[in-house]
Each structure stands twice: as C-alpha cells, then as structure tokens.
PDB file of C-alpha atoms in Angstrom:
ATOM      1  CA  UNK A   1      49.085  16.020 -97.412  1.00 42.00           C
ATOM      2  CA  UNK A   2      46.406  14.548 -95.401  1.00 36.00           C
ATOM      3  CA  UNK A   3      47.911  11.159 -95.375  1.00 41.00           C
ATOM      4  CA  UNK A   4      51.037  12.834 -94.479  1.00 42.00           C
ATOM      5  CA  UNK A   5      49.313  13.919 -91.541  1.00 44.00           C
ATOM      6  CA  UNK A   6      47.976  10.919 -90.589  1.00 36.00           C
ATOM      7  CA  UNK A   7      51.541   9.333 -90.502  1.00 41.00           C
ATOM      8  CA  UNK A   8      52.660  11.795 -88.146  1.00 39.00           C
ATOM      9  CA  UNK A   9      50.038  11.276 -85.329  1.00 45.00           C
ATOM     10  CA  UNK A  10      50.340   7.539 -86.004  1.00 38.00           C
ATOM     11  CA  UNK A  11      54.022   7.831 -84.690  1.00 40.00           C
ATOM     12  CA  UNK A  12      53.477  10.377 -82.211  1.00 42.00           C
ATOM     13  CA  UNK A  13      50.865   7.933 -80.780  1.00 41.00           C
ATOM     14  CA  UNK A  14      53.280   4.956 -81.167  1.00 35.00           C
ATOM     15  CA  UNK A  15      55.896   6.816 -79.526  1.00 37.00           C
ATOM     16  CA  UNK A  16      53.293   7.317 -76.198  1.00 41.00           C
ATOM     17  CA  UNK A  17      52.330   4.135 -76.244  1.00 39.00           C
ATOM     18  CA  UNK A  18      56.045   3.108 -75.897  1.00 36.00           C
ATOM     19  CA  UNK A  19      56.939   5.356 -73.292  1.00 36.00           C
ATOM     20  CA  UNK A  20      54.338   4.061 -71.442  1.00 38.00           C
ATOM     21  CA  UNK A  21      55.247   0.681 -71.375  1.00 34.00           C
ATOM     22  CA  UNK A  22      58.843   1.257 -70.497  1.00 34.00           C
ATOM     23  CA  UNK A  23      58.127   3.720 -67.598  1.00 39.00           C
ATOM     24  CA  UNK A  24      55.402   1.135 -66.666  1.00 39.00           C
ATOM     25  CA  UNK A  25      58.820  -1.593 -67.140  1.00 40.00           C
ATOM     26  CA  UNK A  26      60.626   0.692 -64.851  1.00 37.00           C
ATOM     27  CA  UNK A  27      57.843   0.971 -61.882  1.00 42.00           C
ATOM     28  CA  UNK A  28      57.245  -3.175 -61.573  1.00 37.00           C
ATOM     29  CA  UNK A  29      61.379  -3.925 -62.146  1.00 41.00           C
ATOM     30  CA  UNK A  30      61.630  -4.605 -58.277  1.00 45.00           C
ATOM     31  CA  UNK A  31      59.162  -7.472 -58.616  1.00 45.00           C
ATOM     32  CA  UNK A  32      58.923 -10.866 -60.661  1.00 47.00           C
ATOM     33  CA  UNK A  33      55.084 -10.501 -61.347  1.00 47.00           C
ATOM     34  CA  UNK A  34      52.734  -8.012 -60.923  1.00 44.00           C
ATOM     35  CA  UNK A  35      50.955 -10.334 -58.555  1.00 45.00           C
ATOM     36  CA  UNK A  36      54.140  -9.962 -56.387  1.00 50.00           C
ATOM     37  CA  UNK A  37      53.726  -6.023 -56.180  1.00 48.00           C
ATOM     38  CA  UNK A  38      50.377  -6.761 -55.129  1.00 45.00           C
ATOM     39  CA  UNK A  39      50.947  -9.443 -52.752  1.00 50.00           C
ATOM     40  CA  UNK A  40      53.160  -6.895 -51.015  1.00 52.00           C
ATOM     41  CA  UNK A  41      50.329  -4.976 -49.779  1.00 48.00           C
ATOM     42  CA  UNK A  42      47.882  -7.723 -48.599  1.00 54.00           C
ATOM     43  CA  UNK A  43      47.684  -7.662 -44.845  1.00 53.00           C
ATOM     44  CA  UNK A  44      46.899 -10.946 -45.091  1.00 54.00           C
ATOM     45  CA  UNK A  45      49.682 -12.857 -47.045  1.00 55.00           C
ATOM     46  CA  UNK A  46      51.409 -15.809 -46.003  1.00 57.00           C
ATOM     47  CA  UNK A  47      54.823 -14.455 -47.150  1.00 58.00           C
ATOM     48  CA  UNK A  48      54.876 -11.552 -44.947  1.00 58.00           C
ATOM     49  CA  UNK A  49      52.164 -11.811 -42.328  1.00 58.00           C
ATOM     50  CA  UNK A  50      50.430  -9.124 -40.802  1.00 56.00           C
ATOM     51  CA  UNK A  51      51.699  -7.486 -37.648  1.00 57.00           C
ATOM     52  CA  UNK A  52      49.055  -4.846 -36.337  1.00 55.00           C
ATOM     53  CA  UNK A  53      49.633  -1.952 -34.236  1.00 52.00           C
ATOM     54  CA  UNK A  54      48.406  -2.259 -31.298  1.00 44.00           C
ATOM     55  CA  UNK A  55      47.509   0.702 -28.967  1.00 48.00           C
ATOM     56  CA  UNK A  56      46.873   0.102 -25.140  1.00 53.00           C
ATOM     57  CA  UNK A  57      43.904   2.154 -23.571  1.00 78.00           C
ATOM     58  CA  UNK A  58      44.670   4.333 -20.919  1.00 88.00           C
ATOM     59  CA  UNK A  59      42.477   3.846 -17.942  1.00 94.00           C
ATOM     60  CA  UNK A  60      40.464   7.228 -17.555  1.00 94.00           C
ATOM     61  CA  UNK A  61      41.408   7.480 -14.121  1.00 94.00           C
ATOM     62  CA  UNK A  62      44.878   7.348 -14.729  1.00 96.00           C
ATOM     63  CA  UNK A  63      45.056   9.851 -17.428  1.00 97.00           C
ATOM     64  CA  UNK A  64      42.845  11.931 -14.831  1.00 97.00           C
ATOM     65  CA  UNK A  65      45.525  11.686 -12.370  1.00 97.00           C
ATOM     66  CA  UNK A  66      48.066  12.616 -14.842  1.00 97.00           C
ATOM     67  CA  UNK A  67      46.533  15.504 -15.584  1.00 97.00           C
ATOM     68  CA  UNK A  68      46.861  16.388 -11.968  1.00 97.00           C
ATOM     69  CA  UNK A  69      50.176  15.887 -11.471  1.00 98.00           C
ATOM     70  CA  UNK A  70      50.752  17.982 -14.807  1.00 98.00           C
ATOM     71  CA  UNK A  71      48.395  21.297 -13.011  1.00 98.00           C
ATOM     72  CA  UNK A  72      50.692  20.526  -9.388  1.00 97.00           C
ATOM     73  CA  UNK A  73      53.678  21.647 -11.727  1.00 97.00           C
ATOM     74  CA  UNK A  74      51.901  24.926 -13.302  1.00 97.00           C
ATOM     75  CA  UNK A  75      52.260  22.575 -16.974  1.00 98.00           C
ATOM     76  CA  UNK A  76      48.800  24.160 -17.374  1.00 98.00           C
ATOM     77  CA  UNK A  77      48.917  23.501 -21.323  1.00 97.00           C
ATOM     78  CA  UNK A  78      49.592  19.624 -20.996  1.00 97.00           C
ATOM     79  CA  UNK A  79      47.414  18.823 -18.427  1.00 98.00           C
ATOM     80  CA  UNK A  80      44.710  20.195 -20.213  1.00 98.00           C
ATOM     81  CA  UNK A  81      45.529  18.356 -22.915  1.00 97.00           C
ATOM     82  CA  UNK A  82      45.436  15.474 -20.636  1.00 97.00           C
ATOM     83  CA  UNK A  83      41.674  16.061 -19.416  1.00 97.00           C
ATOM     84  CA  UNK A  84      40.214  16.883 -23.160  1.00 96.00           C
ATOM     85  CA  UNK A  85      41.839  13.109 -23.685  1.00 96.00           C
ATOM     86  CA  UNK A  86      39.358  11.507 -21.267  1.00 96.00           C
ATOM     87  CA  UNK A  87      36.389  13.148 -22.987  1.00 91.00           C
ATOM     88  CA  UNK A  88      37.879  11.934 -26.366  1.00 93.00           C
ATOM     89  CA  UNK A  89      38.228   8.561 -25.533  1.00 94.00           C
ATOM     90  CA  UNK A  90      35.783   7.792 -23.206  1.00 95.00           C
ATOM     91  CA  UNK A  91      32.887  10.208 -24.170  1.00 93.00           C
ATOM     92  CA  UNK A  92      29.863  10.794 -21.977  1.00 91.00           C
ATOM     93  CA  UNK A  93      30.858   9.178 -18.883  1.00 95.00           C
ATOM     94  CA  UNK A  94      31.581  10.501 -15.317  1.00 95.00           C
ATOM     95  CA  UNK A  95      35.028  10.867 -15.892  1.00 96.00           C
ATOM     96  CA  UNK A  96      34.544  12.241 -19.248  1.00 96.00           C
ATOM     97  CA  UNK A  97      32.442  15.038 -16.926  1.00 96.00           C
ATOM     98  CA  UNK A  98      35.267  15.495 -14.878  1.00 97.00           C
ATOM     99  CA  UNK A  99      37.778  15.610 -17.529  1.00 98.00           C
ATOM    100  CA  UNK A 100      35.898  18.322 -19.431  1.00 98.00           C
ATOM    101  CA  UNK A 101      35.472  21.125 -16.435  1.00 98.00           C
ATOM    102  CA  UNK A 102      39.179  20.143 -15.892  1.00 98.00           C
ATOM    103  CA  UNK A 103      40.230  20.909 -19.294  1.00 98.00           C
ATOM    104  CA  UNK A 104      38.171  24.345 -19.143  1.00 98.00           C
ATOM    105  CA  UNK A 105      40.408  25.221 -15.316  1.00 98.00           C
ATOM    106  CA  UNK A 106      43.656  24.492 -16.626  1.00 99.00           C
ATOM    107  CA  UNK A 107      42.890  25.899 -20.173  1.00 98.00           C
ATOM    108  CA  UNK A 108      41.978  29.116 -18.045  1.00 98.00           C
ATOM    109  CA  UNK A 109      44.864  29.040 -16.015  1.00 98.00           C
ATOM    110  CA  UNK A 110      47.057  28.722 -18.739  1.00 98.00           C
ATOM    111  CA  UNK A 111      45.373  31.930 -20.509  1.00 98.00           C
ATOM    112  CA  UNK A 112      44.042  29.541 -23.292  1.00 98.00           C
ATOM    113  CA  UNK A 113      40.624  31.589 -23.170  1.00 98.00           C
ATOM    114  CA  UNK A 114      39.572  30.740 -26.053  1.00 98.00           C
ATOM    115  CA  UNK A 115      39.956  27.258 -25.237  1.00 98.00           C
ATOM    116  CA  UNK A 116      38.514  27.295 -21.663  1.00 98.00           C
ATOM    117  CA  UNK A 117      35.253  28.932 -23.255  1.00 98.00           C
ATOM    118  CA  UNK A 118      34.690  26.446 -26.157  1.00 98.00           C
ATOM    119  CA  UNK A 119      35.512  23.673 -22.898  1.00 98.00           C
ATOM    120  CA  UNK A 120      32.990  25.455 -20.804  1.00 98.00           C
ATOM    121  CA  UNK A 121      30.576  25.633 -23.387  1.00 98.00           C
ATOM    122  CA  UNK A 122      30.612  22.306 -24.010  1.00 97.00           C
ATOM    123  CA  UNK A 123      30.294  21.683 -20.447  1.00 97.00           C
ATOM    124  CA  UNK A 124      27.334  23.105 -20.059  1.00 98.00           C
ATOM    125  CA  UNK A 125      25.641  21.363 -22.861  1.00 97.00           C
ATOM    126  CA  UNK A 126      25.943  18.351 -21.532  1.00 95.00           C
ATOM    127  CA  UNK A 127      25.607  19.186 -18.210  1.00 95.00           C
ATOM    128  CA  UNK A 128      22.699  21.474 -17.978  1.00 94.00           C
ATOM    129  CA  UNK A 129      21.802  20.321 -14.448  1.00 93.00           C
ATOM    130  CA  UNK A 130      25.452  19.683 -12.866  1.00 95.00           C
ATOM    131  CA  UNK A 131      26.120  21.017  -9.852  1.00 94.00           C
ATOM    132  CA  UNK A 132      29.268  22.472 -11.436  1.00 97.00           C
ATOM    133  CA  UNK A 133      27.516  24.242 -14.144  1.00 98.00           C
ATOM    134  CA  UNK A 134      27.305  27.284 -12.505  1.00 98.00           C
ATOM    135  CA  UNK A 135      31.444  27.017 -12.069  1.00 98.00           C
ATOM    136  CA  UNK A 136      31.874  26.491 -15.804  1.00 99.00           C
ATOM    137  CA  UNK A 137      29.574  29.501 -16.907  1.00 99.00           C
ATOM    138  CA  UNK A 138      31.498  31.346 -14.510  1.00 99.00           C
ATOM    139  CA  UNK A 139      34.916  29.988 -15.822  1.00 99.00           C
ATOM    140  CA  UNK A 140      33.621  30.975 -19.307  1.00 99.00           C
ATOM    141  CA  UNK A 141      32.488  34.717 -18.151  1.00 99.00           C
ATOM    142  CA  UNK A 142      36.292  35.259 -16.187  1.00 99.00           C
ATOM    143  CA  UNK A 143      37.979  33.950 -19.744  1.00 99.00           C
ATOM    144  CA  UNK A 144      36.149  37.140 -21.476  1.00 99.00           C
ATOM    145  CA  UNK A 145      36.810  39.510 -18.227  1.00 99.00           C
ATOM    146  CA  UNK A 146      40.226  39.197 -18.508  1.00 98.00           C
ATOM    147  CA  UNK A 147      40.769  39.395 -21.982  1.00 97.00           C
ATOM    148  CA  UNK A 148      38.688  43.374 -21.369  1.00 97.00           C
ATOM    149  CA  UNK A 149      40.612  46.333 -23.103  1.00 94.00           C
ATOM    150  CA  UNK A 150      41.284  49.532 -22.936  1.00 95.00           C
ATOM    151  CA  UNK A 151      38.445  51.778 -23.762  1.00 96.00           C
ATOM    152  CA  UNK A 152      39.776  53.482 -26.789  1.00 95.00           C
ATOM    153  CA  UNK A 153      39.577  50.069 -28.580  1.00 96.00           C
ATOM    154  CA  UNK A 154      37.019  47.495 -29.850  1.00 95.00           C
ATOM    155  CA  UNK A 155      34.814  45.954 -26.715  1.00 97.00           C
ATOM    156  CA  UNK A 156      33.732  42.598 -28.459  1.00 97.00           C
ATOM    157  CA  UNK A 157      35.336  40.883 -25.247  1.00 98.00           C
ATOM    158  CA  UNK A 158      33.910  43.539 -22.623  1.00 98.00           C
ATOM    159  CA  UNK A 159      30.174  42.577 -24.178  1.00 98.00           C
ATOM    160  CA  UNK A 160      30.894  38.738 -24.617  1.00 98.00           C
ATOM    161  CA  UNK A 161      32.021  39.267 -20.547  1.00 99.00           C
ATOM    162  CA  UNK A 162      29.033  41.010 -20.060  1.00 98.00           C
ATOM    163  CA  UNK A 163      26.733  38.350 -21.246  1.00 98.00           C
ATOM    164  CA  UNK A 164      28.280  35.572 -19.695  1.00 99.00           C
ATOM    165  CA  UNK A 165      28.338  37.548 -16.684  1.00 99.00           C
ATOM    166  CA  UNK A 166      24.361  37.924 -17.036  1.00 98.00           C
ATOM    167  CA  UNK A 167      23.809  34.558 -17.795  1.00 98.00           C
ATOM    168  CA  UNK A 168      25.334  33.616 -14.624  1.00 98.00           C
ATOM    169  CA  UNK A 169      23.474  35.974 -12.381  1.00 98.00           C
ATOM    170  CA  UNK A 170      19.708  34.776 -14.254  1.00 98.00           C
ATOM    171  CA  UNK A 171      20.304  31.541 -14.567  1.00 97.00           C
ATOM    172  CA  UNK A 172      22.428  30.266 -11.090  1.00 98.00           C
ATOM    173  CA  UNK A 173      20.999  32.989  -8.594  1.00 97.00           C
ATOM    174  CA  UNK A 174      22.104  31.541  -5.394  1.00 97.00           C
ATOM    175  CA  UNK A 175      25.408  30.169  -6.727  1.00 97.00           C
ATOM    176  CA  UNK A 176      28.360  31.265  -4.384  1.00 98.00           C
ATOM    177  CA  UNK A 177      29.878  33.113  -7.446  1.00 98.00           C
ATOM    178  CA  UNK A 178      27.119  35.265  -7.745  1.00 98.00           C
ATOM    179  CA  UNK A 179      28.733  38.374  -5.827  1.00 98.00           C
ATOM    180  CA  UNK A 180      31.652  38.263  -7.884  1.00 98.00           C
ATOM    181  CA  UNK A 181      29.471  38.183 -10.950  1.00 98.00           C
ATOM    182  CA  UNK A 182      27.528  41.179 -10.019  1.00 98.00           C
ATOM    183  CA  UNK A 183      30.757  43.136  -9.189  1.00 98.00           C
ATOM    184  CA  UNK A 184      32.029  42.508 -12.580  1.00 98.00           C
ATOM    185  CA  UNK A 185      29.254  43.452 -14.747  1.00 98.00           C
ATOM    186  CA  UNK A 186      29.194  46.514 -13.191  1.00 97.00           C
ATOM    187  CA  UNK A 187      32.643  46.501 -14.352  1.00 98.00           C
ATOM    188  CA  UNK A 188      31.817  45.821 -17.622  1.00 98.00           C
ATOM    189  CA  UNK A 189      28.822  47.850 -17.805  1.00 98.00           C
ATOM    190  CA  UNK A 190      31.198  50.849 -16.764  1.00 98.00           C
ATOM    191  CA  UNK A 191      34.017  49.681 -19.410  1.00 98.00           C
ATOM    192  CA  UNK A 192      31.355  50.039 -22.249  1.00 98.00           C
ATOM    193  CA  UNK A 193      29.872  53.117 -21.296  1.00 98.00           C
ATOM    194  CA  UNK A 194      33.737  54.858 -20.918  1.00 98.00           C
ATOM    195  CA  UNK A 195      33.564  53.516 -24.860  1.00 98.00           C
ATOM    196  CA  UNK A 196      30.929  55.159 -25.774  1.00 98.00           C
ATOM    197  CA  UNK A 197      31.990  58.782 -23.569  1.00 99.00           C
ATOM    198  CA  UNK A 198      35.488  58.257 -25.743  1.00 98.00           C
ATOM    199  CA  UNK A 199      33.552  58.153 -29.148  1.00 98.00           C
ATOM    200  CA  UNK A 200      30.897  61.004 -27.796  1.00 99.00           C
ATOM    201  CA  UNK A 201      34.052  63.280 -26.848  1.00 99.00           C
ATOM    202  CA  UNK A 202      35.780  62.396 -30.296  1.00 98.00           C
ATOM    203  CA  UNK A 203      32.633  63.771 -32.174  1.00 99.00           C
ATOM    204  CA  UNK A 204      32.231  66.991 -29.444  1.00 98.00           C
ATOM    205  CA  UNK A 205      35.884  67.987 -30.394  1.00 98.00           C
ATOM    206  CA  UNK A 206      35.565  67.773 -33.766  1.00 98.00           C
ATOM    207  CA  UNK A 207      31.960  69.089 -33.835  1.00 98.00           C
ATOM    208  CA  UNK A 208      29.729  66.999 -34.681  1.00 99.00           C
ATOM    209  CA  UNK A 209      27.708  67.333 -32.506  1.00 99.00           C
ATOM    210  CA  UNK A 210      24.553  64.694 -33.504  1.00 98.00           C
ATOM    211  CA  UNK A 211      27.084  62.686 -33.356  1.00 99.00           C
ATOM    212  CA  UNK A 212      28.028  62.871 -30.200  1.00 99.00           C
ATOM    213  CA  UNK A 213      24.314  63.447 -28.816  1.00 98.00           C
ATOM    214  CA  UNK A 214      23.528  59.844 -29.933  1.00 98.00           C
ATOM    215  CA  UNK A 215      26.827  58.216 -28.239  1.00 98.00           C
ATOM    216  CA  UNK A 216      25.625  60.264 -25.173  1.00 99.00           C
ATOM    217  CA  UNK A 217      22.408  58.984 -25.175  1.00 97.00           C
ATOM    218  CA  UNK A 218      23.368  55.539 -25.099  1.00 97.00           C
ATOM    219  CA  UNK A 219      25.425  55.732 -21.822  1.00 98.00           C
ATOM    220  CA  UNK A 220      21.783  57.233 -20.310  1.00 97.00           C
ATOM    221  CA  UNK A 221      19.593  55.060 -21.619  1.00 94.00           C
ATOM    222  CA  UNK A 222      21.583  52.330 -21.523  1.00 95.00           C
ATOM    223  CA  UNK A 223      24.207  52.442 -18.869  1.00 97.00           C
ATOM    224  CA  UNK A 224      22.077  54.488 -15.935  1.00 94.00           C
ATOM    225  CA  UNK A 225      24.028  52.111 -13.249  1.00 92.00           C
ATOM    226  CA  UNK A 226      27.865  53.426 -14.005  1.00 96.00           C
ATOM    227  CA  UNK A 227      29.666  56.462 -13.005  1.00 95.00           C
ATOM    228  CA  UNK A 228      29.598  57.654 -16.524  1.00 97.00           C
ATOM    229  CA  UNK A 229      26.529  59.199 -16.453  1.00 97.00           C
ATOM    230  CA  UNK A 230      27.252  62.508 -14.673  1.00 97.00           C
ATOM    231  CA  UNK A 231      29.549  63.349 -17.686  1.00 98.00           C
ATOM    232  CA  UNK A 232      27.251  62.378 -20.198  1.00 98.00           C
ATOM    233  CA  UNK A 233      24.623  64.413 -18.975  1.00 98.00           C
ATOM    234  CA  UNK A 234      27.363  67.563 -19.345  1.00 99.00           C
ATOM    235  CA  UNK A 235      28.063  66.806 -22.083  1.00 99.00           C
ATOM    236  CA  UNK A 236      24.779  66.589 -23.723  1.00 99.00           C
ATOM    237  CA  UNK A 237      24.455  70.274 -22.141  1.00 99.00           C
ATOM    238  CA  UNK A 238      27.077  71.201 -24.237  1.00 98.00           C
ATOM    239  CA  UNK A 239      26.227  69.049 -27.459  1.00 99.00           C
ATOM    240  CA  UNK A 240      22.736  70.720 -27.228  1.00 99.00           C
ATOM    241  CA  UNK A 241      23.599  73.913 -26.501  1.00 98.00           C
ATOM    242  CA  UNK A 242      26.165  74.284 -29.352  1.00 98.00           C
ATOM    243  CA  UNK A 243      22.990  72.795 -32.267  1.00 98.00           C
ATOM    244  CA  UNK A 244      21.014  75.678 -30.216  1.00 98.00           C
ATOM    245  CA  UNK A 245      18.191  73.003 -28.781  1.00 98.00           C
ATOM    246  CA  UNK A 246      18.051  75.279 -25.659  1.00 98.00           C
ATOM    247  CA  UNK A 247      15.014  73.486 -23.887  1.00 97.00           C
ATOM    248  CA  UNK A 248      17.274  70.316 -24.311  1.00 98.00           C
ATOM    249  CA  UNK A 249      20.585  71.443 -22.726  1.00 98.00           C
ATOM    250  CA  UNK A 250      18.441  73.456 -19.648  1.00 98.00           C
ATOM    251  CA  UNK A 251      16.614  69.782 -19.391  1.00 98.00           C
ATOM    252  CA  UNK A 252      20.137  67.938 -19.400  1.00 98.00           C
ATOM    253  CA  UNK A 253      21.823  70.343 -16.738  1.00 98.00           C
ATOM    254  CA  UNK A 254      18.671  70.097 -14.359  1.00 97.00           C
ATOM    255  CA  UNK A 255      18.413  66.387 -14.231  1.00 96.00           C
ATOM    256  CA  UNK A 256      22.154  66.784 -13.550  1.00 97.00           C
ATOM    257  CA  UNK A 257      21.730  68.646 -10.998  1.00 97.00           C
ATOM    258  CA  UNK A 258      18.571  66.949  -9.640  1.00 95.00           C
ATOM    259  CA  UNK A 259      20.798  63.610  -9.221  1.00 94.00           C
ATOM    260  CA  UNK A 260      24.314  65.048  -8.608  1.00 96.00           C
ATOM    261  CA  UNK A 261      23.849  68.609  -7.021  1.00 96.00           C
ATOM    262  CA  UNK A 262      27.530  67.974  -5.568  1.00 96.00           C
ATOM    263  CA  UNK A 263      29.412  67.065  -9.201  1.00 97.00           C
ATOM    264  CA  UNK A 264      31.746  69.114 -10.505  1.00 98.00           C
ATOM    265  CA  UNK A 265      30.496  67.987 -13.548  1.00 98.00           C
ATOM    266  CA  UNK A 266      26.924  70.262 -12.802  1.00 98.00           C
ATOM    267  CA  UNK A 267      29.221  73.054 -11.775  1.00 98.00           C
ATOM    268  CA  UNK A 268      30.277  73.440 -15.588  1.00 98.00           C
ATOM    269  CA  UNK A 269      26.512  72.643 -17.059  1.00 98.00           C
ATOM    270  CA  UNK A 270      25.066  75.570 -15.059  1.00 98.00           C
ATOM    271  CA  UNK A 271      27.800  77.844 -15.771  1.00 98.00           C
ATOM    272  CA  UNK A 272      27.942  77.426 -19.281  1.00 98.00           C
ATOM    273  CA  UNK A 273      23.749  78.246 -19.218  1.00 98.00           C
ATOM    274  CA  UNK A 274      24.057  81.232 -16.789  1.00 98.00           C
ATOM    275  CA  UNK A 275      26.724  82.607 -18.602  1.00 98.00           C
ATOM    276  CA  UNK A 276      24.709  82.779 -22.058  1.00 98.00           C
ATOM    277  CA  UNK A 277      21.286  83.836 -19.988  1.00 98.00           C
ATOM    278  CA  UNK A 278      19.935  80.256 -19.543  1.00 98.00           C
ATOM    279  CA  UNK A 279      18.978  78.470 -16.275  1.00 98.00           C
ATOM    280  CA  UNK A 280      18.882  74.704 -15.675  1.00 98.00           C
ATOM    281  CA  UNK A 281      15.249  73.907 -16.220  1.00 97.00           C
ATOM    282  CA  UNK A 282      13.498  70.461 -16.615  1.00 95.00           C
ATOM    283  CA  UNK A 283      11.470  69.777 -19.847  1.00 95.00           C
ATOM    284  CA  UNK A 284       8.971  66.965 -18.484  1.00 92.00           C
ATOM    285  CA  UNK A 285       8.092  65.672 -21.919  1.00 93.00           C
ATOM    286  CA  UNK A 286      11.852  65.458 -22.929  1.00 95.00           C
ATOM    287  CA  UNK A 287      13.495  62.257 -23.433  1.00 94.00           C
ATOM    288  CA  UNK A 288      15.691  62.873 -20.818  1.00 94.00           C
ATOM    289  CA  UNK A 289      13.271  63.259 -18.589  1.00 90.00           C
ATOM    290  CA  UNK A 290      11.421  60.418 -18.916  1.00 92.00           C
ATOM    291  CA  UNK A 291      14.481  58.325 -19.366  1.00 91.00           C
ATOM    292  CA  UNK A 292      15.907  59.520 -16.051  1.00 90.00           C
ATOM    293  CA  UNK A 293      12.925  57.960 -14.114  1.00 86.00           C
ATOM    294  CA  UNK A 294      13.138  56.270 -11.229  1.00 74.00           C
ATOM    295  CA  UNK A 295      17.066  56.559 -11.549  1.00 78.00           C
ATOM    296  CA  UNK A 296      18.959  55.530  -8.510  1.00 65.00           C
ATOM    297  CA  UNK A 297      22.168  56.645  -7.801  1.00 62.00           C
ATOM    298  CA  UNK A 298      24.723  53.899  -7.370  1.00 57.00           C
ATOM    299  CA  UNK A 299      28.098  53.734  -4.594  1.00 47.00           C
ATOM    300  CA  UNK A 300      31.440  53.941  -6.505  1.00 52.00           C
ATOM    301  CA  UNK A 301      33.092  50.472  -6.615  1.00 53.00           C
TER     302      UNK A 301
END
C-alpha cells in the first residue's frame, strides 16, 4: 500500500513538472533563445537602441505667467495647479516663494480651503520672516471663516478660524489686515458662544438643569466680549432658581442688571425673583461675581 502511494505522488509530481515546462514552452515561443527575450529589455542593445524620453523644463517664470493668465480667466483650479508646479520643480527659490502664496490665493478663490491652508501653512514655514507672511496667515484664517456654520452644528471650523484669527493679531500686530482680523474673531467668538446658548437652552427645556448651568458658564467665563452674555446670565437665573440655589440666581440677575439695567433680558430675571419673593442681590464671594470683574461692555457689530 505504501509503495502504492509512493507511485501516485511520483506521477502527480511528474505531471507538475511537465506542465511547467510546456507553459514555460508557451511564454518564450515568441523568441529563438531566452537570451533574445532578454535582450529585448536591455536599454542598451545594439538591435534596438535606446530612445529616452526626454522632458523639457519649463522656465519658472513662464509657468508663473501661466498661472496668471489661468487666475485672469477665473480657471482658479488650474492656475493653482500651475503655481504648486514651480515649488515642485524648482523648490526653495524666489519663484518657488512666489509660486507657493500664489497657489494658497487661487486655491482660496477657488473654495479649495483645505488646499489654500495646507499652501499657507507651508508658506509660512518657510517664510517665517516674509513680508507676505502676515497675508498667508491671513489667507489661512479667511479659508476657516468661511467655511463657519450654523450654530446648531459642530464648530471645529469656527475654532480653527478663531485661532488663525489670533495668531494673526499676536504675531503681525501692525499688519494692514489686522482690523479685519479683530472684527472677525469677534465674529467667531460670538458664533461659539451662540453654540454653547443652543446646547444650554437644549438642557433648560428638557431640565437638566446642571447641565445647562455648565454650558452657561462657559459663555461668561469664556466669551465675556459677545452679545451672548446678557442671555446667559438669564438664564443661569432660571437654571439656578429651578435646582433652588437661591443666593445664585439673586447673584446672576444683579450682575445682570448691574451691566445691562436696559435688557429685556433683566426685565424677565427680576420678575421671575419678585414674583416668588426674591430680589436681585449680589453674592460677592460667588463665582459670578468674581468672574464678572472688570467686565466691559462691548458696541454691537
């Protein structure tokens, strides 16, 4: 039995081995030798010589210059293709410099933000002490502004804006873009803070009311300069007020009414403590009290 085994795998191997060979018959039939099929490849044979390919470079200038004809059409996507060419093929040089802000303009222009801001980036790397530095941190902040959303939804953009925005502002403070910069972060600052009122109000309806303290808290603490504050302070006189943390809510509705006698939004804190007994009194060791130091009201923008 065992040598009838053997006998078996003997032919099973022999018939392999001769498939082999004829598929290997089949593969080098196009050529006399195998040398030939070899031969074929050799870039250097005397029976076919070698032709190259050769590509011309572009002179930087004129791919520059194509790249501006490309922008004078509005073909924003091309021409920045165009500029990130010149700092691909001819890599830390003027042009190069040039090329690279370019890339990061018409990448903005052509709402490629996430483009322009991996551009301006880059600019700035290796350009720390251009001129046009400050123009490329502000190109970078404007591709994050504009990409801002509504503030029922994530605001990963609205902070990323933010920053950039703040970066700007510390680090070029007498750059011409600096007014613009300081108008939009309050923008920003104001688009987070409605955020975190949407969230607070979210937890106030549905009563939970820690919740919604801590979301309130934030747009004090944290976002004194924006027009959300009168509201938050109301509604921590509520939030308060409904846990039964008296001294708190009185504390909320006078610093309310300390900084916005005239709002509406006071109106409703005092009459939600008068009608239940309470008066708007300040706690001075509250947190609100001390957070609400030296608080300066701002002008609407």
């Amino acid at each position: 039995m065992l040598r009838a085994g053997w006998r078996l795998g003997m032919k099973a191997a022999l018939v392999t081995r001769v498939v082999l060979v004829v598929a290997a018959g089949v593969t080098l039939a196009g050529c006399d030798t195998v040398a030939d099929s070899v031969e074929s490849f050799n870039p250097f044979s005397d029976k076919k010589p070698y032709q190259p390919q050769v590509i011309r470079d572009v002179a930087p200038d004129q791919i520059y210059n194509d790249g501006l004809g490309r922008m004078a059409n509005s073909d924003y996507g091309n021409a920045s293709k165009k500029f990130a060419q010149i700092d691909r093929q001819y890599p830390y040089t003027d042009m190069a410099r040039k090329g690279l802000l370019m890339a990061a303009f018409t990448q903005y222009q052509g709402h490629q933000y996430d483009d322009a801001v991996s551009s301006a980036k880059r600019y700035i790397e290796q350009n720390p002490k251009s001129q046009d530095a400050a123009y490329a941190q502000y190109l970078m902040a404007m591709s994050y502004y504009n990409q801002i959303t509504d503030v029922s939804r994530d605001q990963e953009r609205t902070e990323k804006a933010a920053g950039a925005l703040q970066q700007l502002i510390q680090n070029y403070p007498t750059s011409e873009y600096i007014p613009d910069a300081r108008y939009k972060l309050q923008v920003t600052m104001d688009n987070l803070a409605a955020h975190e009122m949407y969230i607070g109000r979210y937890y106030l309806e549905k009563r939970q009311y820690t919740a919604a303290i801590n979301r309130f808290r934030m747009v004090v603490g944290r976002y004194q300069t924006t027009r959300q504050v009168e509201e938050a302070l109301e509604r921590l006189t509520e939030a308060y007020f409904a846990l039964g943390i008296t001294s708190e809510a009185q504390t909320a509705a006078a610093v309310l009414g300390h900084n916005f006698p005239d709002s509406p939004w006071y109106q409703d804190a005092h009459k939600l403590l008068t009608s239940n007994g309470l008066e708007p009194r300040e706690d001075s060791g509250s947190w609100l009290s001390r957070a609400m130091q030296g608080f300066k009201k701002i002008a609407s923008f």
